[in-house]
mmCIF file of C-alpha atoms and ligand atoms in Angstrom:
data_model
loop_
_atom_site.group_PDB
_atom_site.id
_atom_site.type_symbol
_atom_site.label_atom_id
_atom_site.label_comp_id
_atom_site.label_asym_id
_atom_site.label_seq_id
_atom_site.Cartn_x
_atom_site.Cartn_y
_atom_site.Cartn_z
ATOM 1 C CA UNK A 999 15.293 16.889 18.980
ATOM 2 C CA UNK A 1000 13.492 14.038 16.763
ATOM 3 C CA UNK A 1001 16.486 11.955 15.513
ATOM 4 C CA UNK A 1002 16.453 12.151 11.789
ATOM 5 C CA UNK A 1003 14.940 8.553 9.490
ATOM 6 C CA UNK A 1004 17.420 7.452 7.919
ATOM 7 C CA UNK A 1005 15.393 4.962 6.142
ATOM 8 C CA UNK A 1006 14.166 7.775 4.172
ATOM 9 C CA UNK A 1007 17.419 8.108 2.701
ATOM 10 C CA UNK A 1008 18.493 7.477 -0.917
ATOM 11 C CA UNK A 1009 22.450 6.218 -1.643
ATOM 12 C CA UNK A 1010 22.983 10.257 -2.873
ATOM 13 C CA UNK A 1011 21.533 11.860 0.117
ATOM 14 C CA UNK A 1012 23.695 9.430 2.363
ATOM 15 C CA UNK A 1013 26.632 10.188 0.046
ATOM 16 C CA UNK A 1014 25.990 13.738 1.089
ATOM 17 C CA UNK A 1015 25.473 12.973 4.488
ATOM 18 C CA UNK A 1016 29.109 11.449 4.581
ATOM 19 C CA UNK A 1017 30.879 13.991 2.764
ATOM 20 C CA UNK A 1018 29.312 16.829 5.024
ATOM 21 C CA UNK A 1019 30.782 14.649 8.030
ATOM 22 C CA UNK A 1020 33.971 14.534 6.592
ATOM 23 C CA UNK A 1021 33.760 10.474 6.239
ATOM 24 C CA UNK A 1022 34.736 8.721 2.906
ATOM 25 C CA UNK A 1023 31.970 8.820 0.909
ATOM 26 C CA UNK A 1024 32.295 4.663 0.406
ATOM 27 C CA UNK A 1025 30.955 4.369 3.583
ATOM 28 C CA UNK A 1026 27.534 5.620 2.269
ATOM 29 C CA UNK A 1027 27.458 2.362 0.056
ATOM 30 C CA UNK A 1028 28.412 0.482 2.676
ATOM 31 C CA UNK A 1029 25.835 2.111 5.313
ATOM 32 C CA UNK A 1030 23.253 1.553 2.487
ATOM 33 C CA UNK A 1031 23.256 -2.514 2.347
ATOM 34 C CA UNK A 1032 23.021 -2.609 5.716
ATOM 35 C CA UNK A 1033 19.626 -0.245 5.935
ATOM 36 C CA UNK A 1034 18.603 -2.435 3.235
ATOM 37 C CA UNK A 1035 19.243 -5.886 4.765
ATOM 38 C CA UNK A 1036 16.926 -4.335 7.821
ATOM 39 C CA UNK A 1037 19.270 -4.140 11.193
ATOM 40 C CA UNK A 1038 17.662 -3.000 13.922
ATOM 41 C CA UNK A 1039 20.914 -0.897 15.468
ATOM 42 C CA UNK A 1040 23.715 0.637 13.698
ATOM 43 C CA UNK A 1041 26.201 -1.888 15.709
ATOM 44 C CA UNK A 1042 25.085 -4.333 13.140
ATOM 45 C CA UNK A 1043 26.306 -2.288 10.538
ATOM 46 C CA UNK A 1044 30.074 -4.348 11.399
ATOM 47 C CA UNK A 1045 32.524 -2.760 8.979
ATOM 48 C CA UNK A 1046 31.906 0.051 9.934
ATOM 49 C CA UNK A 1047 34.032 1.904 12.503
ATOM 50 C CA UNK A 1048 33.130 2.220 15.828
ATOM 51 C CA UNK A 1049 33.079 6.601 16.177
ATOM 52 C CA UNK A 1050 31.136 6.279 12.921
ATOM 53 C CA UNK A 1051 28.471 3.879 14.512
ATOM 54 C CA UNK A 1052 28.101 6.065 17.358
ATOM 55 C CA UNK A 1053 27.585 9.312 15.113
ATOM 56 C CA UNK A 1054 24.567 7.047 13.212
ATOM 57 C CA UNK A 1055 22.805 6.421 16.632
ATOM 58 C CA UNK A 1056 23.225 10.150 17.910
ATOM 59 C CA UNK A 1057 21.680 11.047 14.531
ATOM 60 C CA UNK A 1058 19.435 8.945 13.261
ATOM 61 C CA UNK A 1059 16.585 7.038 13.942
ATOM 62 C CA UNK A 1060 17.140 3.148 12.539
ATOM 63 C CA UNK A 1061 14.626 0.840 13.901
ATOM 64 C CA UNK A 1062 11.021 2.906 13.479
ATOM 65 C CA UNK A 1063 8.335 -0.063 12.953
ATOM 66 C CA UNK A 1064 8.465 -2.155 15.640
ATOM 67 C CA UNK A 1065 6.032 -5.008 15.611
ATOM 68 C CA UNK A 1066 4.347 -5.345 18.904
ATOM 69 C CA UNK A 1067 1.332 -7.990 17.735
ATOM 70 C CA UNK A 1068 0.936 -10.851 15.331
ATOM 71 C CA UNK A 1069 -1.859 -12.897 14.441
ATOM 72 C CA UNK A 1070 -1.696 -15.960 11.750
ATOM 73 C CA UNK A 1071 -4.861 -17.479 10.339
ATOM 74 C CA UNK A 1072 -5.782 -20.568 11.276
ATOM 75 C CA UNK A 1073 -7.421 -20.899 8.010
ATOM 76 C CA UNK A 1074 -4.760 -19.800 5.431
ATOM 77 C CA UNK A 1075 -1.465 -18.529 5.072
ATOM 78 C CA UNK A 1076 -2.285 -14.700 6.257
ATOM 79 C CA UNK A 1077 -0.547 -13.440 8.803
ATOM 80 C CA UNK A 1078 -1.366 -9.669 10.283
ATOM 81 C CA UNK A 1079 0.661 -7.099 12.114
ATOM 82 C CA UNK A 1080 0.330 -4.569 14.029
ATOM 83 C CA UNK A 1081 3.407 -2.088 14.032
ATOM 84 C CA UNK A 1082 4.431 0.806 16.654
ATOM 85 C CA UNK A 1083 5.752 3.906 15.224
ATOM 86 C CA UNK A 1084 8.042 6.164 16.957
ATOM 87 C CA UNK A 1085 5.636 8.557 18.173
ATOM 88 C CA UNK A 1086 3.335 5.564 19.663
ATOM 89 C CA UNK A 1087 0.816 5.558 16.746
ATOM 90 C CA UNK A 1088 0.302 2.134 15.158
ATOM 91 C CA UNK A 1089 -0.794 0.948 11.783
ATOM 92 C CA UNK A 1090 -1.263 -2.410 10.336
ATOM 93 C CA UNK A 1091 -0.106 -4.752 7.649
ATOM 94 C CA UNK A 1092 -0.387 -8.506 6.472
ATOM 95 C CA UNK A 1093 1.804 -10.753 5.246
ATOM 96 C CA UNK A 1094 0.570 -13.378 2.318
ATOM 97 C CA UNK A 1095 2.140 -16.613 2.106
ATOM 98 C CA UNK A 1096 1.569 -17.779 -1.579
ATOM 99 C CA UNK A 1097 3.610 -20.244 -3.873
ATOM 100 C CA UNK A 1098 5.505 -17.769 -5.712
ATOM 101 C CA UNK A 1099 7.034 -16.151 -2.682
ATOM 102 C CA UNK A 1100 5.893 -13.555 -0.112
ATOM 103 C CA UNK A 1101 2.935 -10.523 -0.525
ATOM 104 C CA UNK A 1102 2.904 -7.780 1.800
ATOM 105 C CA UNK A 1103 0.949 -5.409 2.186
ATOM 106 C CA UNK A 1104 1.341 -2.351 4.043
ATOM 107 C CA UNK A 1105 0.285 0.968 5.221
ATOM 108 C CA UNK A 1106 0.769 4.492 3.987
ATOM 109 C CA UNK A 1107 -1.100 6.898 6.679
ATOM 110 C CA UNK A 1108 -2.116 6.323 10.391
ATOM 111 C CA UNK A 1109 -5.928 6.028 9.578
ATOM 112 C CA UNK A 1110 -7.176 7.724 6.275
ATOM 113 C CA UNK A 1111 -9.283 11.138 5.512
ATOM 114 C CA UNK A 1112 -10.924 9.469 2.601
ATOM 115 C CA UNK A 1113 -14.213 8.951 4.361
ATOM 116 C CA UNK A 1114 -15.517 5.847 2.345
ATOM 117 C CA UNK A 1115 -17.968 4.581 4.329
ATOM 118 C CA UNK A 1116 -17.472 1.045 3.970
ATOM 119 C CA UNK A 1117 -13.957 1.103 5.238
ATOM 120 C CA UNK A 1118 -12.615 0.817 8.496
ATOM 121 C CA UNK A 1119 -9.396 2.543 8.211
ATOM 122 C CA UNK A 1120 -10.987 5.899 7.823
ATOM 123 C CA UNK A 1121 -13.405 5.950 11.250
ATOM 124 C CA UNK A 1122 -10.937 8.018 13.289
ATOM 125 C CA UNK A 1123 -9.914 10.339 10.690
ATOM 126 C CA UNK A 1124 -6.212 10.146 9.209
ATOM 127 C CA UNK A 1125 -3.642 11.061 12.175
ATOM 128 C CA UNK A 1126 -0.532 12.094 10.362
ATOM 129 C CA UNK A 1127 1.325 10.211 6.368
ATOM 130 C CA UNK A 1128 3.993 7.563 6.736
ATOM 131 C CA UNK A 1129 7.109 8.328 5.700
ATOM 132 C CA UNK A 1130 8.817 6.554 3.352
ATOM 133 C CA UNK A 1131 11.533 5.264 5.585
ATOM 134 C CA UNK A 1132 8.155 4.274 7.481
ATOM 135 C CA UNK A 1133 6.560 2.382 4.793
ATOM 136 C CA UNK A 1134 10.216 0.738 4.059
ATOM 137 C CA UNK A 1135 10.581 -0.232 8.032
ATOM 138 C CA UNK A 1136 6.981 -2.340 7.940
ATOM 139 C CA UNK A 1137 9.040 -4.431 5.468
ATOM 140 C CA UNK A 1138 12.020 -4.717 7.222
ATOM 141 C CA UNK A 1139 9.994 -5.688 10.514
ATOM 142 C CA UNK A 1140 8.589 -9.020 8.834
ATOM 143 C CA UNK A 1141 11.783 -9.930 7.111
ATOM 144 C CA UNK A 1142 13.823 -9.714 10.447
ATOM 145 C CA UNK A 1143 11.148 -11.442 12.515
ATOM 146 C CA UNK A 1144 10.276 -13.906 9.966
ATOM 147 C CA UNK A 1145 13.832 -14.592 8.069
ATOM 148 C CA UNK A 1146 12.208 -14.190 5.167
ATOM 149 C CA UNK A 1147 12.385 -12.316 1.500
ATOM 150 C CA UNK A 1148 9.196 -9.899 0.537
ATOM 151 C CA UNK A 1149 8.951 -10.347 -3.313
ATOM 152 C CA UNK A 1150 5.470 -8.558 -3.793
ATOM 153 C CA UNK A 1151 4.292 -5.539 -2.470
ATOM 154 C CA UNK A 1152 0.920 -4.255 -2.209
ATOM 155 C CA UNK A 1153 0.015 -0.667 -0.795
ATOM 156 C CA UNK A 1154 -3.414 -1.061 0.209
ATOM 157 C CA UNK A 1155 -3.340 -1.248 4.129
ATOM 158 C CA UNK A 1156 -4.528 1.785 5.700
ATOM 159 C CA UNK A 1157 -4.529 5.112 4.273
ATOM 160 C CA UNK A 1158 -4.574 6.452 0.644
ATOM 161 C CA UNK A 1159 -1.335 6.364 -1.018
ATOM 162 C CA UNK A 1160 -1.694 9.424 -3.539
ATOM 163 C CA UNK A 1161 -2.904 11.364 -0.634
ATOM 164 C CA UNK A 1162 0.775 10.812 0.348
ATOM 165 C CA UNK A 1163 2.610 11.168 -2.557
ATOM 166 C CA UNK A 1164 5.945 12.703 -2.010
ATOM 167 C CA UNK A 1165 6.538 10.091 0.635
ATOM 168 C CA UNK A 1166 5.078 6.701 -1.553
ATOM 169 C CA UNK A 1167 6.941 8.318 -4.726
ATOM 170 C CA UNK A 1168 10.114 8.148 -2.384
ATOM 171 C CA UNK A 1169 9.194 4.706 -1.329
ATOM 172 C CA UNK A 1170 8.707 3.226 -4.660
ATOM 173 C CA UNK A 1171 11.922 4.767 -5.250
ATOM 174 C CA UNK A 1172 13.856 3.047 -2.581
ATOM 175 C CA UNK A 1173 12.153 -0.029 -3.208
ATOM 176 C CA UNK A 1174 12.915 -0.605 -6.649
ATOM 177 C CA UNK A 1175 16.761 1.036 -6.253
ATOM 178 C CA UNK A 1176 18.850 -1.780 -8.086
ATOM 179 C CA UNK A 1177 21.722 -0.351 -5.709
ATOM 180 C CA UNK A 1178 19.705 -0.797 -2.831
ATOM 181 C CA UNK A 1179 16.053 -3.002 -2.167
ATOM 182 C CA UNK A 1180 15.815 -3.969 -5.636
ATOM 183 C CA UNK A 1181 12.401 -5.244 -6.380
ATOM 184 C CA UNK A 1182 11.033 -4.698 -9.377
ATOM 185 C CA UNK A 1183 8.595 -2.040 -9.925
ATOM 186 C CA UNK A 1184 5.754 -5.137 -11.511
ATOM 187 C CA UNK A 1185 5.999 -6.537 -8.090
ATOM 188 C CA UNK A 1186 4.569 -3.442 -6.887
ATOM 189 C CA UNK A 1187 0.838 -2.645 -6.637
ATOM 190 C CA UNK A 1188 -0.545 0.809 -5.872
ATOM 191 C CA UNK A 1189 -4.100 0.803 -5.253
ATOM 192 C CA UNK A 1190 -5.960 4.515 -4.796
ATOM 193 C CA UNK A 1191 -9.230 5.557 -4.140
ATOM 194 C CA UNK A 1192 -9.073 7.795 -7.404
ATOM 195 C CA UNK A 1193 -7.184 10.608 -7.046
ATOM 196 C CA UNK A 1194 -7.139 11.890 -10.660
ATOM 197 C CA UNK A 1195 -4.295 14.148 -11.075
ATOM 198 C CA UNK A 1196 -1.875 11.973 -8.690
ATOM 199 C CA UNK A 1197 -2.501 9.163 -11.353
ATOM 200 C CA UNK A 1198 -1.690 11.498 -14.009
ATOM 201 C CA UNK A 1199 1.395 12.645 -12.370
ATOM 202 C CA UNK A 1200 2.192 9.163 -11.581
ATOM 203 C CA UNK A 1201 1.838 8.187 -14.867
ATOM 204 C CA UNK A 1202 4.119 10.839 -16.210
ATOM 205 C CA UNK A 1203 6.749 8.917 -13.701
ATOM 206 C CA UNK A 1204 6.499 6.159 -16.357
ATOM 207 C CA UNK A 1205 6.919 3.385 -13.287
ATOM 208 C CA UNK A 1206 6.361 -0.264 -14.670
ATOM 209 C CA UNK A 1207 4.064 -1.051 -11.236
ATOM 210 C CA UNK A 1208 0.367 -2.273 -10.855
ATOM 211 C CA UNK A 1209 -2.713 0.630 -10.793
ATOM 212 C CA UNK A 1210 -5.973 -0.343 -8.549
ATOM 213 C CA UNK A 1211 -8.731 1.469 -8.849
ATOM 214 C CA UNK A 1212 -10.870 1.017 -5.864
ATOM 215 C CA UNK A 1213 -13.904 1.757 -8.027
ATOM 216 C CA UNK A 1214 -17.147 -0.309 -5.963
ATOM 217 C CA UNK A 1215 -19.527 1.845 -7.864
ATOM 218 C CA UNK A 1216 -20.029 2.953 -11.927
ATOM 219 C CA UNK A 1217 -22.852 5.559 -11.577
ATOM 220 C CA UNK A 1218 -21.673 9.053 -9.817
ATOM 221 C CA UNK A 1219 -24.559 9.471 -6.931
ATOM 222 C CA UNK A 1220 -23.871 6.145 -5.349
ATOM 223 C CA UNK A 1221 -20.592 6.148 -6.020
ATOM 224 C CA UNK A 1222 -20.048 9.846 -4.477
ATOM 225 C CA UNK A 1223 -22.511 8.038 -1.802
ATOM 226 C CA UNK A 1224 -20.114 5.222 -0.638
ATOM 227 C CA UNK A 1225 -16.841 6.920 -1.878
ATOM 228 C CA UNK A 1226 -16.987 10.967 -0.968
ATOM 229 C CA UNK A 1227 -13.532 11.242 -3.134
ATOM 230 C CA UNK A 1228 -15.870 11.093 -5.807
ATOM 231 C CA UNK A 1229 -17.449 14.546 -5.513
ATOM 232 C CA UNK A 1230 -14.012 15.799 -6.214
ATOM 233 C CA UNK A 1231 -13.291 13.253 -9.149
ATOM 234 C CA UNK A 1232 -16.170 11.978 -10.618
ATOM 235 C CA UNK A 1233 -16.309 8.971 -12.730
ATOM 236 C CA UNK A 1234 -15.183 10.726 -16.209
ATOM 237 C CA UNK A 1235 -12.676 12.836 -14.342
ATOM 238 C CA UNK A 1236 -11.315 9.691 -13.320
ATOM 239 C CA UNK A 1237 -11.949 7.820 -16.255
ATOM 240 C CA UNK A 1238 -9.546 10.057 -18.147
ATOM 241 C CA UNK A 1239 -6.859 9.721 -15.406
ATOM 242 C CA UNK A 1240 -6.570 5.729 -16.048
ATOM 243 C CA UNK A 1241 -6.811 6.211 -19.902
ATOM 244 C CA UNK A 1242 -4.248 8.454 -19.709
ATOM 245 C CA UNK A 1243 -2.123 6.309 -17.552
ATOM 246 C CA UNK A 1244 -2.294 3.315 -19.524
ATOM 247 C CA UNK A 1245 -1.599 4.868 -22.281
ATOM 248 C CA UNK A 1246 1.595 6.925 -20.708
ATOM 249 C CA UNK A 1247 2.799 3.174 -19.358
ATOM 250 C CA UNK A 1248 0.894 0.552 -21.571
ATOM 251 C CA UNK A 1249 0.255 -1.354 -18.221
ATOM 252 C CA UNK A 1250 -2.883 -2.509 -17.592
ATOM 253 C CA UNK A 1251 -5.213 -1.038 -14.942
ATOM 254 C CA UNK A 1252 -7.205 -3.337 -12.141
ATOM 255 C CA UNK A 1253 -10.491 -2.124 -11.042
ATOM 256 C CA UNK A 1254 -11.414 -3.544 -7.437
ATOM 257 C CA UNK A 1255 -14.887 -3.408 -6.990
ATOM 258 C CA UNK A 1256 -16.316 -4.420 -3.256
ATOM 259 C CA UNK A 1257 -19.626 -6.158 -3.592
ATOM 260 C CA UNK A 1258 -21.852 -5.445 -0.519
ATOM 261 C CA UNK A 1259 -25.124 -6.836 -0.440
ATOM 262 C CA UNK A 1260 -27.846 -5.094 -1.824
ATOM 263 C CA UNK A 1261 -26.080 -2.406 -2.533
ATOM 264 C CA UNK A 1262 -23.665 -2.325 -5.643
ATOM 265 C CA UNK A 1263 -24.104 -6.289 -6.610
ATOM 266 C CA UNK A 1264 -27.061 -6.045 -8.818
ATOM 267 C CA UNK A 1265 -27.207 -6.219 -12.076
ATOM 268 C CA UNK A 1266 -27.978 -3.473 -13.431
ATOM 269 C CA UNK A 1267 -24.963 -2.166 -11.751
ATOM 270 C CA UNK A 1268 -22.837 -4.756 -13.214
ATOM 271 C CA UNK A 1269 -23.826 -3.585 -16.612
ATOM 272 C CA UNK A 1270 -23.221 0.328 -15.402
ATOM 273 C CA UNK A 1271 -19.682 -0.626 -14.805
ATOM 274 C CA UNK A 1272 -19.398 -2.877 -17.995
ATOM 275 C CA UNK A 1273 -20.469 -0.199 -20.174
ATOM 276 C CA UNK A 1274 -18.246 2.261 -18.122
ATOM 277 C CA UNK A 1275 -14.643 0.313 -19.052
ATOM 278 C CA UNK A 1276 -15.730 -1.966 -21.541
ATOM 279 C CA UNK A 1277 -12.558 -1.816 -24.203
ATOM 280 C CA UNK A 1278 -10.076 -0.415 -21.277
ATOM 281 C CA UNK A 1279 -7.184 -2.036 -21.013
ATOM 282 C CA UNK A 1280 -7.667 -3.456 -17.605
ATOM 283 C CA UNK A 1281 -9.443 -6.160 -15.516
ATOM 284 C CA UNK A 1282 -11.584 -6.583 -12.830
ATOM 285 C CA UNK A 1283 -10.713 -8.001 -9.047
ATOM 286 C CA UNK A 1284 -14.544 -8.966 -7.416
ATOM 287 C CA UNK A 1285 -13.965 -8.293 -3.709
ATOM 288 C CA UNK A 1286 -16.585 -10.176 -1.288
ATOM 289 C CA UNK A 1287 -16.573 -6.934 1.548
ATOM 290 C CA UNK A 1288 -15.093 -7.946 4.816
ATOM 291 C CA UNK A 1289 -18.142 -7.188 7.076
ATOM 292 C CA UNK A 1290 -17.297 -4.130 9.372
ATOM 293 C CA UNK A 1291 -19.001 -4.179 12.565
ATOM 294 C CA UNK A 1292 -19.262 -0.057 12.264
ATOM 295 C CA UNK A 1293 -21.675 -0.221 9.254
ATOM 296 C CA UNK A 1294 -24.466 -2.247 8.248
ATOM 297 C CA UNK A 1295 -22.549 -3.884 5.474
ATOM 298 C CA UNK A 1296 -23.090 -7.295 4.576
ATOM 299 C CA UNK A 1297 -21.207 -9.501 1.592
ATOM 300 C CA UNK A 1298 -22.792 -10.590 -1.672
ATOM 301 C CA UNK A 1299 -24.287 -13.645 -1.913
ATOM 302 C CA UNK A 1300 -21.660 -16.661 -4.251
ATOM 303 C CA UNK A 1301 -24.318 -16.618 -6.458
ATOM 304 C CA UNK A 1302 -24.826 -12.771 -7.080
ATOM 305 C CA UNK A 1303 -21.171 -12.682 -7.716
ATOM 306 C CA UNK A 1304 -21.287 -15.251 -10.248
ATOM 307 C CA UNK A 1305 -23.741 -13.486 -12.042
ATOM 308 C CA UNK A 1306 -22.378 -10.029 -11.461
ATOM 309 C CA UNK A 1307 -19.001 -11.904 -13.234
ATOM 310 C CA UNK A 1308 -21.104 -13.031 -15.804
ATOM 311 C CA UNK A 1309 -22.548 -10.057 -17.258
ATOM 312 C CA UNK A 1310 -19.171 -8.476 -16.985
ATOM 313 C CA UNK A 1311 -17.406 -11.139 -19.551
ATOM 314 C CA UNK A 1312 -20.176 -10.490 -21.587
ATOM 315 C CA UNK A 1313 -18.866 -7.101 -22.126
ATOM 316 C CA UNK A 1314 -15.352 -9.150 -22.998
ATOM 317 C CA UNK A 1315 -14.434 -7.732 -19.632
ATOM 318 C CA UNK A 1316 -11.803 -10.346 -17.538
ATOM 319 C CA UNK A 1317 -12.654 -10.695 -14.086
ATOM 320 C CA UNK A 1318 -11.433 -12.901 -11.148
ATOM 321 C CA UNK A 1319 -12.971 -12.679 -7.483
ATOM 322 C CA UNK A 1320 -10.756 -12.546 -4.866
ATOM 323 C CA UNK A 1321 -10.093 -15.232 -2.071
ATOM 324 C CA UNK A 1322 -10.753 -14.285 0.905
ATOM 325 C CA UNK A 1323 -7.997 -14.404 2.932
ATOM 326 C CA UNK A 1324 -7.924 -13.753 6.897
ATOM 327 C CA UNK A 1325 -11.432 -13.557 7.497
ATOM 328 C CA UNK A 1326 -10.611 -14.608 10.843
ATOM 329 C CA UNK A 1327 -8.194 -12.500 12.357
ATOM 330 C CA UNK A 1328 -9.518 -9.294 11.143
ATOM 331 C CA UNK A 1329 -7.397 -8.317 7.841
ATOM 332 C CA UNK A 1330 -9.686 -5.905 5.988
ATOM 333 C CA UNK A 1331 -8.151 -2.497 6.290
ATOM 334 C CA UNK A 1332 -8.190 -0.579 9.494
ATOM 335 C CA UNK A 1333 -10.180 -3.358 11.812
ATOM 336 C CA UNK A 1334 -7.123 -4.721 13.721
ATOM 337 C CA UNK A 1335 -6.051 -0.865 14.486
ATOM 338 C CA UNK A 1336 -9.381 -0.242 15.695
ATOM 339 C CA UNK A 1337 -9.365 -3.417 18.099
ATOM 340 C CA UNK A 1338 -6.303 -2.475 19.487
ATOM 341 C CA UNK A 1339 -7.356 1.459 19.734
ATOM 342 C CA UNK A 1340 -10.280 0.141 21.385
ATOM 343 C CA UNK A 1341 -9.196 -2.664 23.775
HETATM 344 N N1 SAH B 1079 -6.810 4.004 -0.064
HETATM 345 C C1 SAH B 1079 -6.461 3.019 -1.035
HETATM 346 C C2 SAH B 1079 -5.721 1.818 -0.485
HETATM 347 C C3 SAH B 1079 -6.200 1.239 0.825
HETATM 348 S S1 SAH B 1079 -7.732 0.356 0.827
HETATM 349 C C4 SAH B 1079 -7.661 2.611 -1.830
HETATM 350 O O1 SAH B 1079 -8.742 3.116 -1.568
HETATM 351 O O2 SAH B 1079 -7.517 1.839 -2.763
HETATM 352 C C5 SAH B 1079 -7.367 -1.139 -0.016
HETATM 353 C C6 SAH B 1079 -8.591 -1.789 -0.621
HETATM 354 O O3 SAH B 1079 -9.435 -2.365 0.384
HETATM 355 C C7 SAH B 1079 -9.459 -0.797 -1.375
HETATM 356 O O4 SAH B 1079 -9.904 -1.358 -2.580
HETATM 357 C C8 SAH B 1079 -10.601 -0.596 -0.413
HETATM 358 O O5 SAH B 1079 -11.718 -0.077 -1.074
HETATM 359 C C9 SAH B 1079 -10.766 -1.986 0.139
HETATM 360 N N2 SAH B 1079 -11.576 -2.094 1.350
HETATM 361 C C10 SAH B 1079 -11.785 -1.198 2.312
HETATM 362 N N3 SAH B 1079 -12.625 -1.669 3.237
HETATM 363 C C11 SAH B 1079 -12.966 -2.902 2.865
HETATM 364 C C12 SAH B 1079 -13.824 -3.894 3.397
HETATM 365 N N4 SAH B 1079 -14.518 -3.692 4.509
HETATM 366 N N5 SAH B 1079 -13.918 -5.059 2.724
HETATM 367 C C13 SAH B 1079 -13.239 -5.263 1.572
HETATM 368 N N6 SAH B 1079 -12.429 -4.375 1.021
HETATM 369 C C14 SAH B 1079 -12.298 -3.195 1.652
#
């Protein structure tokens, strides 16, 4: 029988778990900073009796990322990981290193069924979701290994977060539990291919966290072209969606938008997609695109992304370009997993 994940568990459902036991139901609490803390074995969990301990193990499954690979950049202060699950699948993450304190960001589904062609993560298909003890245990991984505090999270490793959304809702849950993880919900970012009534729903949630929109295109045919989610949302569909979110949460909304070369960096596309959000409350994150070896993608050019910046601040539109970070040991989405399925 597969063990149950207990880092799926809220504080209540281990309450329950205790009382149906016939345990004190303080030992929940006490179970609880210990998941959170990230041991590895339920021996670490020290005040707790011994009988109770060996209950946990015959029970539940604790430690179910396991990090079996790490690369750092030479270049800048990226490291990347790749996790085993408990069923032998593997999914990635990296770790950011930045003034302010520690980014992760980390994976939602073995591979992705999104099918945007200029991703990697989505090549083999999408295997089976995460769940959200699974999303939880690629944090505790790097905090045990590294001895370190994550204070930012970003979901945008591989697979598609609202495609998963019981398990990602749980997650933020856990995550942000003042009882428990406690990190605060604007330390979260959620980025999503545009699923339009997941956004609504999670707006109705009312969660304080970041919204990407990995947009890449503002006219419907080449978006639908590069991004097949689009035939299913379109661009007003999915306009709507963010209005309605930041209205619902009053946060603003970041559009990513990929510039590949040739393809969605010209400028009449820039002035497609400032017309599209102009007077949105959001902003714009310029990504060069990582080169995938799969497709016959190349970057943008520094100087069409200056000018592609340009003509959206002339639509009073604010927009930063990412750094790239990790260039060198593979980070965009999906390539490291595909090396190692590979190799
Ligand atoms: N499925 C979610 C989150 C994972 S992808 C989403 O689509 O947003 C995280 C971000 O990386 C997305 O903006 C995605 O479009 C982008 N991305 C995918 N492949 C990339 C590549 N080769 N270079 C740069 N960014 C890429």
């Amino acid at each position: 029988m597969q063990k149950r994940d207990i880092r799926s568990y809220s504080l209540e459902a281990l309450e329950n778990y205790m009382i149906e036991i016939g345990e004190k139901k303080f030992r929940a609490k006490q179970l609880y900073g210990w998941i959170v803390k990230g041991i590895q074995s339920f021996d670490e969990a020290v005040n707790m009796p011994k009988g109770l301990r060996v209950k946990l193990e015959e029970t539940f499954l604790l430690d179910n990322v396991k990090i079996i690979k790490r690369l750092s950049s030479e270049k800048d202060q990226t490291t990347k990981f790749l996790y085993e699950l408990w069923d032998g699948h593997v999914v990635e993450g990296v770790l950011m290193s930045y003034k302010h304190g520690y980014s992760i960001c980390v994976s939602t589904q073995v591979g992705c069924r999104m099918g945007c062609t200029f991703c990697a993560s989505t090549l083999g298909g999408m295997v089976r979701h995460l769940s959200a003890g699974e999303i939880m245990g690629q944090l505790y991984a790097v905090e045990v290994a590294l001895g370190i505090k994550i204070s930012n999270i970003v979901l945008m490793g591989s697979g598609e977060p609202l495609d998963n959304y019981e398990a990602v809702l749980q997650f933020l849950k856990l995550v942000n539990d003042p009882a428990g993880y406690n990190l605060g919900m604007r330390h979260i970012t959620l980025s999503t291919c545009g699923i339009a009534d997941k956004i609504e729903a999670l707006a109705d949630e009312n969660l304080q966290l970041t919204l990407a929109i990995s947009l890449h295109c503002a006219n419907d045919a080449e978006r639908t072209a590069l991004m097949p989610i689009n035939k299913k949302y379109n661009l007003e569909r999915l306009m709507a969606a963010c209005r309605y979110y930041t209205e619902k949460t009053n946060r603003r909304i970041t559009f990513e938008y990929g510039l590949i070369a040739g393809v969605n960096d010209t400028p009449e596309r820039a002035k497609e997609l400032g017309m599209l959000i102009k007077g949105m409350l959001c902003h714009v994150n310029l990504i060069p695109i990582n080169q995938v070896v799969e497709r016959n993608y190349q970057p943008s050019k520094e100087a069409s992304i200056a000018a592609f910046k340009k003509i959206l601040e002339n639509y009073g539109i604010t927009t930063t370009i990412r750094r790239e970070l990790g260039s060198d040991i593979n980070a965009a989405c999906g390539q490291l997993r595909n090396d190692h399925l590979e190799g």
